[in-house]
Structures are given as C-alpha cells and as structure tokens.
mmCIF file of C-alpha atoms and ligand atoms in Angstrom:
data_model
loop_
_atom_site.group_PDB
_atom_site.id
_atom_site.type_symbol
_atom_site.label_atom_id
_atom_site.label_comp_id
_atom_site.label_asym_id
_atom_site.label_seq_id
_atom_site.Cartn_x
_atom_site.Cartn_y
_atom_site.Cartn_z
ATOM 1 C CA MET A 1 0.000 0.000 0.000
ATOM 2 C CA LYS A 2 2.854 2.370 1.022
ATOM 3 C CA ARG A 3 4.629 1.635 -2.281
ATOM 4 C CA ILE A 4 1.473 2.451 -4.308
ATOM 5 C CA LEU A 5 1.071 5.741 -2.440
ATOM 6 C CA LEU A 6 4.723 6.653 -3.059
ATOM 7 C CA MET A 7 4.389 5.897 -6.793
ATOM 8 C CA ALA A 8 1.232 8.046 -6.974
ATOM 9 C CA CYS A 9 3.057 10.963 -5.293
ATOM 10 C CA ILE A 10 6.053 10.711 -7.651
ATOM 11 C CA LEU A 11 3.683 10.618 -10.659
ATOM 12 C CA ALA A 12 1.806 13.713 -9.398
ATOM 13 C CA VAL A 13 5.067 15.660 -8.892
ATOM 14 C CA LEU A 14 6.300 14.665 -12.390
ATOM 15 C CA MET A 15 3.017 15.804 -13.985
ATOM 16 C CA LEU A 16 3.048 19.139 -12.129
ATOM 17 C CA THR A 17 6.686 19.792 -13.078
ATOM 18 C CA ALA A 18 5.919 19.069 -16.724
ATOM 19 C CA CYS A 19 3.002 21.539 -16.734
ATOM 20 C CA ALA A 20 4.721 24.433 -14.883
ATOM 21 C CA PRO A 21 6.317 26.939 -17.277
ATOM 22 C CA THR A 22 9.932 27.919 -16.589
ATOM 23 C CA PRO A 23 10.367 31.640 -15.766
ATOM 24 C CA ALA A 24 12.034 32.223 -19.145
ATOM 25 C CA ALA A 25 9.170 30.528 -21.003
ATOM 26 C CA THR A 26 6.692 32.681 -19.051
ATOM 27 C CA LEU A 27 8.392 35.889 -20.148
ATOM 28 C CA GLU A 28 8.561 34.864 -23.830
ATOM 29 C CA THR A 29 4.776 35.363 -23.896
ATOM 30 C CA TYR A 30 5.408 39.070 -23.243
ATOM 31 C CA ASP A 31 7.834 39.669 -26.121
ATOM 32 C CA ASP A 32 5.965 42.774 -27.246
ATOM 33 C CA MET A 33 5.783 44.206 -23.729
ATOM 34 C CA ILE A 34 8.273 45.890 -21.432
ATOM 35 C CA VAL A 35 8.828 43.527 -18.525
ATOM 36 C CA VAL A 36 9.448 45.218 -15.169
ATOM 37 C CA GLY A 37 10.352 43.427 -11.946
ATOM 38 C CA PHE A 38 9.328 45.556 -8.961
ATOM 39 C CA SER A 39 10.816 44.669 -5.584
ATOM 40 C CA GLN A 40 8.454 46.322 -3.116
ATOM 41 C CA VAL A 41 9.259 46.804 0.593
ATOM 42 C CA GLY A 42 6.003 45.258 1.808
ATOM 43 C CA ALA A 43 2.446 46.249 2.697
ATOM 44 C CA GLU A 44 3.189 47.816 6.080
ATOM 45 C CA SER A 45 1.311 51.085 5.596
ATOM 46 C CA ASP A 46 -1.435 52.922 3.687
ATOM 47 C CA TRP A 47 1.397 54.823 1.980
ATOM 48 C CA ARG A 48 2.958 51.574 0.762
ATOM 49 C CA ASN A 49 -0.349 50.252 -0.580
ATOM 50 C CA ALA A 50 -0.971 53.526 -2.439
ATOM 51 C CA ASN A 51 2.547 53.230 -3.879
ATOM 52 C CA THR A 52 1.913 49.658 -5.107
ATOM 53 C CA ARG A 53 -1.416 50.697 -6.676
ATOM 54 C CA SER A 54 0.256 53.622 -8.427
ATOM 55 C CA MET A 55 2.865 51.284 -9.951
ATOM 56 C CA GLN A 56 0.176 48.794 -11.032
ATOM 57 C CA GLU A 57 -1.921 51.500 -12.680
ATOM 58 C CA ALA A 58 0.968 53.087 -14.576
ATOM 59 C CA LEU A 59 2.854 49.932 -15.566
ATOM 60 C CA SER A 60 -0.287 48.163 -16.762
ATOM 61 C CA GLU A 61 -0.787 45.813 -19.709
ATOM 62 C CA GLN A 62 -2.838 48.540 -21.466
ATOM 63 C CA ASN A 63 0.233 50.765 -21.239
ATOM 64 C CA GLY A 64 2.441 48.016 -22.697
ATOM 65 C CA TYR A 65 3.987 46.632 -19.514
ATOM 66 C CA ARG A 66 4.183 43.284 -17.825
ATOM 67 C CA LEU A 67 4.754 44.125 -14.135
ATOM 68 C CA ILE A 68 6.028 41.442 -11.751
ATOM 69 C CA ILE A 69 5.725 42.555 -8.121
ATOM 70 C CA ASP A 70 7.574 40.901 -5.272
ATOM 71 C CA ASP A 71 6.480 41.810 -1.716
ATOM 72 C CA ALA A 72 9.545 41.575 0.561
ATOM 73 C CA GLN A 73 7.615 41.843 3.839
ATOM 74 C CA GLN A 74 10.092 44.508 5.027
ATOM 75 C CA LYS A 75 13.056 42.100 4.745
ATOM 76 C CA GLN A 76 16.130 43.079 2.770
ATOM 77 C CA GLU A 77 17.219 39.475 2.191
ATOM 78 C CA ARG A 78 13.908 38.832 0.430
ATOM 79 C CA GLN A 79 14.543 41.837 -1.828
ATOM 80 C CA ILE A 80 17.993 40.507 -2.715
ATOM 81 C CA THR A 81 16.465 37.147 -3.657
ATOM 82 C CA ALA A 82 13.745 38.889 -5.695
ATOM 83 C CA ILE A 83 16.327 40.925 -7.634
ATOM 84 C CA ARG A 84 18.300 37.759 -8.418
ATOM 85 C CA ASN A 85 15.085 36.100 -9.636
ATOM 86 C CA PHE A 86 14.295 39.092 -11.853
ATOM 87 C CA ILE A 87 17.779 38.928 -13.385
ATOM 88 C CA HIS A 88 17.362 35.187 -13.953
ATOM 89 C CA GLN A 89 13.950 35.742 -15.558
ATOM 90 C CA GLY A 90 15.453 38.257 -17.976
ATOM 91 C CA VAL A 91 13.277 41.273 -17.127
ATOM 92 C CA ASP A 92 13.898 44.519 -19.065
ATOM 93 C CA TYR A 93 14.006 46.759 -15.955
ATOM 94 C CA ILE A 94 14.227 46.334 -12.204
ATOM 95 C CA VAL A 95 12.493 48.832 -9.948
ATOM 96 C CA LEU A 96 13.643 48.707 -6.340
ATOM 97 C CA ALA A 97 11.904 50.373 -3.378
ATOM 98 C CA PRO A 98 14.637 49.578 -0.836
ATOM 99 C CA THR A 99 13.979 48.615 2.771
ATOM 100 C CA THR A 100 17.272 50.029 4.074
ATOM 101 C CA GLU A 101 20.010 52.211 2.592
ATOM 102 C CA LYS A 102 22.959 49.838 2.948
ATOM 103 C CA GLY A 103 23.740 46.356 1.635
ATOM 104 C CA TRP A 104 22.974 46.606 -2.092
ATOM 105 C CA ASP A 105 26.424 46.647 -3.725
ATOM 106 C CA THR A 106 26.730 42.927 -4.528
ATOM 107 C CA VAL A 107 23.281 42.286 -5.942
ATOM 108 C CA LEU A 108 23.213 45.518 -7.949
ATOM 109 C CA ALA A 109 26.620 44.644 -9.414
ATOM 110 C CA GLU A 110 24.977 41.387 -10.575
ATOM 111 C CA ALA A 111 22.166 43.380 -12.227
ATOM 112 C CA LYS A 112 24.707 45.652 -13.884
ATOM 113 C CA ALA A 113 26.695 42.661 -15.181
ATOM 114 C CA ALA A 114 23.442 41.273 -16.636
ATOM 115 C CA LYS A 115 22.797 44.725 -18.211
ATOM 116 C CA VAL A 116 19.448 45.201 -16.446
ATOM 117 C CA PRO A 117 18.843 48.883 -15.636
ATOM 118 C CA VAL A 118 17.829 49.479 -12.011
ATOM 119 C CA ILE A 119 15.507 52.342 -11.045
ATOM 120 C CA ILE A 120 15.352 53.155 -7.319
ATOM 121 C CA VAL A 121 12.120 54.645 -5.947
ATOM 122 C CA ASP A 122 11.025 56.152 -2.621
ATOM 123 C CA ARG A 123 13.968 55.572 -0.220
ATOM 124 C CA MET A 124 17.601 56.035 -1.193
ATOM 125 C CA ILE A 125 20.463 53.523 -1.258
ATOM 126 C CA GLU A 126 24.085 53.955 -0.251
ATOM 127 C CA VAL A 127 26.464 52.213 -2.684
ATOM 128 C CA GLU A 128 30.202 52.539 -3.379
ATOM 129 C CA ASP A 129 29.660 52.968 -7.100
ATOM 130 C CA ASP A 130 26.650 54.993 -8.211
ATOM 131 C CA SER A 131 26.719 53.453 -11.702
ATOM 132 C CA LEU A 132 25.048 50.453 -10.022
ATOM 133 C CA PHE A 133 21.694 52.174 -10.467
ATOM 134 C CA THR A 134 20.316 54.172 -13.367
ATOM 135 C CA CYS A 135 18.431 56.789 -11.371
ATOM 136 C CA TRP A 136 16.453 57.465 -8.200
ATOM 137 C CA ILE A 137 13.161 59.249 -7.561
ATOM 138 C CA GLY A 138 11.752 59.831 -4.081
ATOM 139 C CA SER A 139 11.371 62.096 -1.074
ATOM 140 C CA ASP A 140 13.697 64.399 0.835
ATOM 141 C CA PHE A 141 13.180 62.725 4.208
ATOM 142 C CA ARG A 142 15.510 65.060 6.102
ATOM 143 C CA LYS A 143 13.555 68.034 4.797
ATOM 144 C CA GLU A 144 10.353 66.335 5.981
ATOM 145 C CA GLY A 145 11.841 66.011 9.486
ATOM 146 C CA ASP A 146 12.928 69.669 9.447
ATOM 147 C CA GLU A 147 9.393 70.739 8.461
ATOM 148 C CA ALA A 148 7.929 68.838 11.420
ATOM 149 C CA VAL A 149 10.435 70.326 13.869
ATOM 150 C CA GLY A 150 9.842 73.806 12.396
ATOM 151 C CA TRP A 151 6.109 73.463 13.153
ATOM 152 C CA LEU A 152 6.812 72.350 16.736
ATOM 153 C CA ALA A 153 9.180 75.299 17.258
ATOM 154 C CA GLN A 154 6.668 77.734 15.810
ATOM 155 C CA HIS A 155 3.853 76.449 18.046
ATOM 156 C CA PHE A 156 5.682 75.766 21.303
ATOM 157 C CA GLY A 157 8.828 77.880 21.076
ATOM 158 C CA GLU A 158 10.969 77.304 24.140
ATOM 159 C CA LYS A 159 8.231 75.765 26.302
ATOM 160 C CA PRO A 160 9.279 72.483 27.956
ATOM 161 C CA LEU A 161 8.131 69.540 25.812
ATOM 162 C CA ARG A 162 8.355 65.840 26.608
ATOM 163 C CA ILE A 163 8.619 64.032 23.288
ATOM 164 C CA VAL A 164 7.908 60.394 22.430
ATOM 165 C CA HIS A 165 9.550 59.338 19.190
ATOM 166 C CA LEU A 166 8.110 56.395 17.196
ATOM 167 C CA GLN A 167 10.691 55.537 14.565
ATOM 168 C CA GLY A 168 10.159 53.753 11.271
ATOM 169 C CA ASN A 169 12.121 50.803 9.959
ATOM 170 C CA LEU A 170 15.650 51.324 11.294
ATOM 171 C CA GLY A 171 18.186 52.036 8.554
ATOM 172 C CA SER A 172 15.615 53.164 5.975
ATOM 173 C CA SER A 173 16.026 56.659 4.506
ATOM 174 C CA ALA A 174 12.553 57.553 5.755
ATOM 175 C CA GLN A 175 13.602 56.746 9.328
ATOM 176 C CA LEU A 176 17.091 58.233 9.058
ATOM 177 C CA GLY A 177 16.012 61.587 7.577
ATOM 178 C CA ARG A 178 13.037 62.106 9.898
ATOM 179 C CA THR A 179 15.141 61.111 12.931
ATOM 180 C CA GLN A 180 17.963 63.481 11.903
ATOM 181 C CA GLY A 181 15.395 66.293 11.685
ATOM 182 C CA LEU A 182 14.182 65.617 15.228
ATOM 183 C CA ASP A 183 17.718 65.255 16.611
ATOM 184 C CA ALA A 184 18.646 68.633 15.145
ATOM 185 C CA GLY A 185 15.518 70.119 16.775
ATOM 186 C CA LEU A 186 16.385 68.581 20.149
ATOM 187 C CA ALA A 187 19.896 70.031 19.932
ATOM 188 C CA GLN A 188 18.517 73.493 19.162
ATOM 189 C CA HIS A 189 15.807 73.514 21.857
ATOM 190 C CA PRO A 190 17.206 72.634 25.288
ATOM 191 C CA ALA A 191 13.697 72.763 26.803
ATOM 192 C CA TRP A 192 12.653 69.797 24.652
ATOM 193 C CA GLU A 193 13.233 66.420 26.213
ATOM 194 C CA LEU A 194 13.212 63.068 24.443
ATOM 195 C CA VAL A 195 11.463 60.779 26.940
ATOM 196 C CA TYR A 196 11.217 57.688 24.746
ATOM 197 C CA ARG A 197 12.412 56.433 21.365
ATOM 198 C CA ASP A 198 11.850 53.046 19.704
ATOM 199 C CA THR A 199 10.973 51.605 16.333
ATOM 200 C CA GLY A 200 7.390 50.787 15.488
ATOM 201 C CA ASP A 201 8.420 49.420 12.051
ATOM 202 C CA PHE A 202 5.986 51.807 10.324
ATOM 203 C CA THR A 203 3.010 49.625 11.380
ATOM 204 C CA GLN A 204 -0.197 50.549 13.169
ATOM 205 C CA ALA A 205 -0.065 47.512 15.476
ATOM 206 C CA LYS A 206 3.462 48.338 16.659
ATOM 207 C CA GLY A 207 2.603 52.046 17.135
ATOM 208 C CA GLN A 208 -0.313 51.105 19.374
ATOM 209 C CA GLU A 209 1.721 48.526 21.286
ATOM 210 C CA LEU A 210 4.534 51.009 22.064
ATOM 211 C CA VAL A 211 2.221 53.776 23.288
ATOM 212 C CA GLU A 212 0.159 51.338 25.369
ATOM 213 C CA ALA A 213 3.382 50.177 27.055
ATOM 214 C CA LEU A 214 4.378 53.783 27.802
ATOM 215 C CA LEU A 215 1.001 54.550 29.329
ATOM 216 C CA THR A 216 1.163 51.393 31.439
ATOM 217 C CA GLN A 217 4.597 52.426 32.718
ATOM 218 C CA GLY A 218 3.196 55.854 33.639
ATOM 219 C CA ILE A 219 5.642 57.764 31.382
ATOM 220 C CA GLN A 220 4.396 61.345 30.934
ATOM 221 C CA PHE A 221 4.618 63.048 27.542
ATOM 222 C CA ASP A 222 3.268 66.042 25.597
ATOM 223 C CA VAL A 223 4.138 65.175 21.984
ATOM 224 C CA ILE A 224 4.249 62.020 19.867
ATOM 225 C CA TYR A 225 6.539 62.384 16.843
ATOM 226 C CA SER A 226 5.416 59.431 14.729
ATOM 227 C CA GLU A 227 7.482 58.713 11.624
ATOM 228 C CA ASN A 228 4.410 57.653 9.650
ATOM 229 C CA ASP A 229 0.628 57.814 9.679
ATOM 230 C CA ASN A 230 -0.005 54.163 10.468
ATOM 231 C CA MET A 231 2.015 54.300 13.681
ATOM 232 C CA ALA A 232 0.124 57.518 14.513
ATOM 233 C CA TYR A 233 -3.225 55.689 14.049
ATOM 234 C CA GLY A 234 -2.046 53.036 16.521
ATOM 235 C CA ALA A 235 -0.835 55.693 18.962
ATOM 236 C CA ILE A 236 -4.171 57.520 18.724
ATOM 237 C CA ASP A 237 -6.089 54.311 19.478
ATOM 238 C CA ALA A 238 -3.871 53.710 22.517
ATOM 239 C CA LEU A 239 -4.444 57.279 23.801
ATOM 240 C CA LYS A 240 -8.205 57.083 23.294
ATOM 241 C CA ASN A 241 -8.411 53.698 25.011
ATOM 242 C CA ALA A 242 -6.666 55.314 27.990
ATOM 243 C CA GLY A 243 -9.205 58.168 28.057
ATOM 244 C CA LEU A 244 -6.813 60.766 26.573
ATOM 245 C CA GLN A 245 -7.757 63.144 23.789
ATOM 246 C CA PRO A 246 -5.218 63.252 20.909
ATOM 247 C CA GLY A 247 -4.649 66.825 19.783
ATOM 248 C CA GLU A 248 -5.575 68.181 23.222
ATOM 249 C CA ASP A 249 -3.806 66.095 25.844
ATOM 250 C CA VAL A 250 -1.046 65.024 23.437
ATOM 251 C CA THR A 251 0.138 66.743 20.240
ATOM 252 C CA ILE A 252 0.612 64.294 17.367
ATOM 253 C CA ILE A 253 3.090 64.976 14.563
ATOM 254 C CA SER A 254 2.996 62.545 11.661
ATOM 255 C CA PHE A 255 4.326 61.868 8.155
ATOM 256 C CA ASP A 256 2.729 60.681 4.878
ATOM 257 C CA ALA A 257 -0.480 62.770 4.858
ATOM 258 C CA SER A 258 -2.595 59.925 3.542
ATOM 259 C CA HIS A 259 -6.335 60.504 3.218
ATOM 260 C CA ARG A 260 -7.310 58.946 6.554
ATOM 261 C CA ALA A 261 -4.659 60.969 8.369
ATOM 262 C CA LEU A 262 -5.826 64.220 6.798
ATOM 263 C CA GLU A 263 -9.348 63.480 8.083
ATOM 264 C CA MET A 264 -7.702 63.290 11.531
ATOM 265 C CA VAL A 265 -5.935 66.614 10.894
ATOM 266 C CA MET A 266 -9.365 68.100 10.099
ATOM 267 C CA ALA A 267 -10.769 66.587 13.292
ATOM 268 C CA GLY A 268 -7.852 68.072 15.277
ATOM 269 C CA GLU A 269 -6.446 64.688 16.347
ATOM 270 C CA ILE A 270 -3.237 64.923 14.321
ATOM 271 C CA SER A 271 -1.772 68.414 14.704
ATOM 272 C CA PHE A 272 0.694 68.435 11.826
ATOM 273 C CA ASP A 273 1.235 66.013 8.944
ATOM 274 C CA VAL A 274 4.121 66.190 6.487
ATOM 275 C CA GLU A 275 3.358 64.819 3.060
ATOM 276 C CA CYS A 276 5.351 61.908 1.655
ATOM 277 C CA ASN A 277 4.132 61.375 -1.890
ATOM 278 C CA PRO A 278 3.694 57.702 -2.917
ATOM 279 C CA LEU A 279 2.495 58.220 -6.501
ATOM 280 C CA HIS A 280 5.682 57.071 -8.211
ATOM 281 C CA GLY A 281 4.049 54.888 -10.892
ATOM 282 C CA PRO A 282 3.696 57.575 -13.607
ATOM 283 C CA ARG A 283 7.164 58.895 -12.716
ATOM 284 C CA VAL A 284 8.740 55.479 -13.224
ATOM 285 C CA GLN A 285 6.760 55.070 -16.449
ATOM 286 C CA ALA A 286 8.160 58.411 -17.724
ATOM 287 C CA ILE A 287 11.708 57.326 -16.799
ATOM 288 C CA ILE A 288 11.346 54.024 -18.677
ATOM 289 C CA GLU A 289 9.871 55.788 -21.712
ATOM 290 C CA LYS A 290 12.816 58.156 -21.739
ATOM 291 C CA LEU A 291 15.302 55.284 -21.503
ATOM 292 C CA GLU A 292 13.476 53.354 -24.243
ATOM 293 C CA ALA A 293 13.766 56.424 -26.492
ATOM 294 C CA GLY A 294 17.524 56.541 -25.853
ATOM 295 C CA GLY A 295 17.298 59.474 -23.401
ATOM 296 C CA LYS A 296 19.018 59.959 -20.060
ATOM 297 C CA PRO A 297 16.810 60.713 -17.019
ATOM 298 C CA PRO A 298 18.264 62.844 -14.207
ATOM 299 C CA LYS A 299 20.245 60.741 -11.742
ATOM 300 C CA LEU A 300 18.354 62.020 -8.674
ATOM 301 C CA THR A 301 14.857 63.542 -8.543
ATOM 302 C CA TYR A 302 13.170 64.808 -5.366
ATOM 303 C CA VAL A 303 9.371 65.039 -5.535
ATOM 304 C CA GLU A 304 7.491 68.151 -4.386
ATOM 305 C CA GLU A 305 5.694 67.710 -1.054
ATOM 306 C CA SER A 306 3.430 69.814 1.184
ATOM 307 C CA THR A 307 2.532 70.003 4.860
ATOM 308 C CA PHE A 308 -0.870 70.149 6.547
ATOM 309 C CA ASP A 309 -2.309 71.384 9.837
ATOM 310 C CA ALA A 310 -5.776 72.382 10.962
ATOM 311 C CA ALA A 311 -5.175 75.940 9.720
ATOM 312 C CA THR A 312 -4.322 74.898 6.154
ATOM 313 C CA ILE A 313 -6.363 71.761 5.440
ATOM 314 C CA THR A 314 -9.658 72.097 3.549
ATOM 315 C CA ARG A 315 -12.124 69.567 2.156
ATOM 316 C CA GLU A 316 -11.260 70.824 -1.335
ATOM 317 C CA ILE A 317 -7.569 70.028 -0.858
ATOM 318 C CA MET A 318 -8.436 66.561 0.448
ATOM 319 C CA ASP A 319 -10.805 65.704 -2.378
ATOM 320 C CA GLY A 320 -8.202 66.643 -4.985
ATOM 321 C CA ARG A 321 -5.616 64.205 -3.670
ATOM 322 C CA GLY A 322 -4.922 60.765 -5.067
ATOM 323 C CA TYR A 323 -4.196 58.856 -1.855
HETATM 324 O O1 LIG B 401 9.513 55.235 2.611
HETATM 325 C C1 LIG B 401 8.279 55.831 2.802
HETATM 326 C C2 LIG B 401 7.717 55.398 4.122
HETATM 327 O O2 LIG B 401 7.522 54.006 4.098
HETATM 328 C C3 LIG B 401 6.376 55.972 4.496
HETATM 329 O O3 LIG B 401 6.447 57.094 5.308
HETATM 330 C C4 LIG B 401 5.821 54.868 5.322
HETATM 331 O O4 LIG B 401 4.457 54.992 5.585
HETATM 332 C C5 LIG B 401 6.210 53.691 4.535
HETATM 333 O O5 LIG B 401 6.045 52.504 5.111
#
C-alpha cells in the first residue's frame, strides 16, 4: 500500500513539473511588452499600498507593460532574492523600493553585469559605485523632518516639551532623515526632552503597542513624533483607550499625509502632517519611456511635497488628492 502511495506521489510531482512553465518561457509570452520586476518593501502602511497601486496602474498591460511585483515583507534578504530572480527571468528593468540604505552593492553589481537597468524609488540607497543604479526618484526625508520640527518650534517655542519618538524601519532613509530632523531640533531647543524612542516598524499595530506600554509604565509626555501615519493611528487608538484626547492632551506629529490621516488633521487629532508622496508609478513610467527612447533621465529627482495642519487643510484640498 505504502509503495502504491509513493508511486502516486512521484507521478503527481512529475506531472506538475511538466506543466509548470519555466520563468524564461513565461516571459517569452510578453515579447511585445516591457517587462518590469518591482521589488516592493512590503504592505506595512497605507502609503505603501498607495505606492503599489500607483505602480500597477501606470505599468499596466494597457500601457504596454508586464509588471512582476515581489512583496519583501520589510526584509532586505527577500529583496535581494527577488532581484536575483528578476535577473534570472530576464526582465527589461528592475524597480527597487529599498527597505534600508545599505547592503545593495553585490546584488546591484549582478544586475549591472546582466545589463538590467535598475531604477530606485522612494527611499535612497548607499552604494560605493553609483553606476550600479540608473536613477532614483523619491522624497527628501531630512527636509520632511525639518518641516515637522519647524512646526513644533513655531507652536511651542521654548516651552518644555516631553517628546515620544516612534521611529520607522531602522536604517531606511525615511527613518534616518526624519530622525535626523528631530535630533537637530532637540539640539537646538534645550527645553525639549526626548522621553522615549523606539521603532514601530511603520506599522499601526506596533505604534499602538509602544504607546500602550508607555502609558502602562506611567511615562508622561506632551508630543508624539510618529514617523508615519499608520504608527500615529495606533498611537491615537492607545491614547483614546486610555481616556486621553489626541490633539488636546497630546500633540501628534505625523508623516505621509494619507487621506485617513488628513481626516484626523481636520478633526484636530493629528496636529501636523508632512506629506510623503507615494504616486511614483507615472514617474517610473516616464523614466522608462525616456530610456526606451535613448534618453538619459536625471540621476536624482526629489518630488514636491506639502505640509498640513488644521489651519491649512480644507475639504477641497483633500478631495483633490490621489491617496
Ligand atoms: O519610505 C516611505 C515610508 O515608508 C512611508 O512614510 C511609510 O508609511 C512607509 O512605510
């Protein structure tokens, strides 16, 4: 009986293997299309999901693209594997939204050797040789941090402030730039005190968990500087569950300015939100079109971004936004 079962299993595996197309065979079907392998950080935030949608809409089959997305679940090693798979599959372009800044030299040298152009989006990378990527488009994260600190200084001046800092994914440009902005603010304002700092990995669940722990420990604070909206949502839930009113008992500073967060700015729960624009799909499409036409896109492009508080936000502004 055991032997019959074993034979049946072997037969099933052989049949499945025979039916499954090899990656190369799969791509041959798309000869008339531009094949793009997109290594995405994950699905950790509303920002990230808006970014993925933007890429899907712009690099669509109607527009002449075959887009292969790999979700790295916020793990760099998964991105490295995905890039190697894309090279092996023979894609025309690789788009990389990097988790962290460091650690890309080896795999990008492999892409360069295979002559696959690499476009970096959103966060930056730090490599020895900048010919390892074709170009980058994304946000000025340090400027975003400076904007947030500027708002705090304008509203509180030299009043004593106890600040809780929820950091994003450690080592990502978004975390590094926004943290540098706050550190510069702390150095300039001796009355400001950093009472707590930890990473919430850009997720709502982690943001809530960290603030709940602080409240349980009885740590007192006036401001939460949350390095993205999702962690701010979690922090707000934790405050409300503890009977505190965000915006009144605690000032919330956040980043991304996604639709849900701007509703909270309107409601006075988030006091200041710095935009981080996720709509990179059409920008990447324009870069690829330029490269296809033999052109040379700028090496580095910073996108324009705004800031929002209760004094500047209007329903009209919100309705005109794409995320
Ligand atoms: O790199 C952009 C950041 O990554 C966004 O602020 C955050 O929401 C996302 O996860």
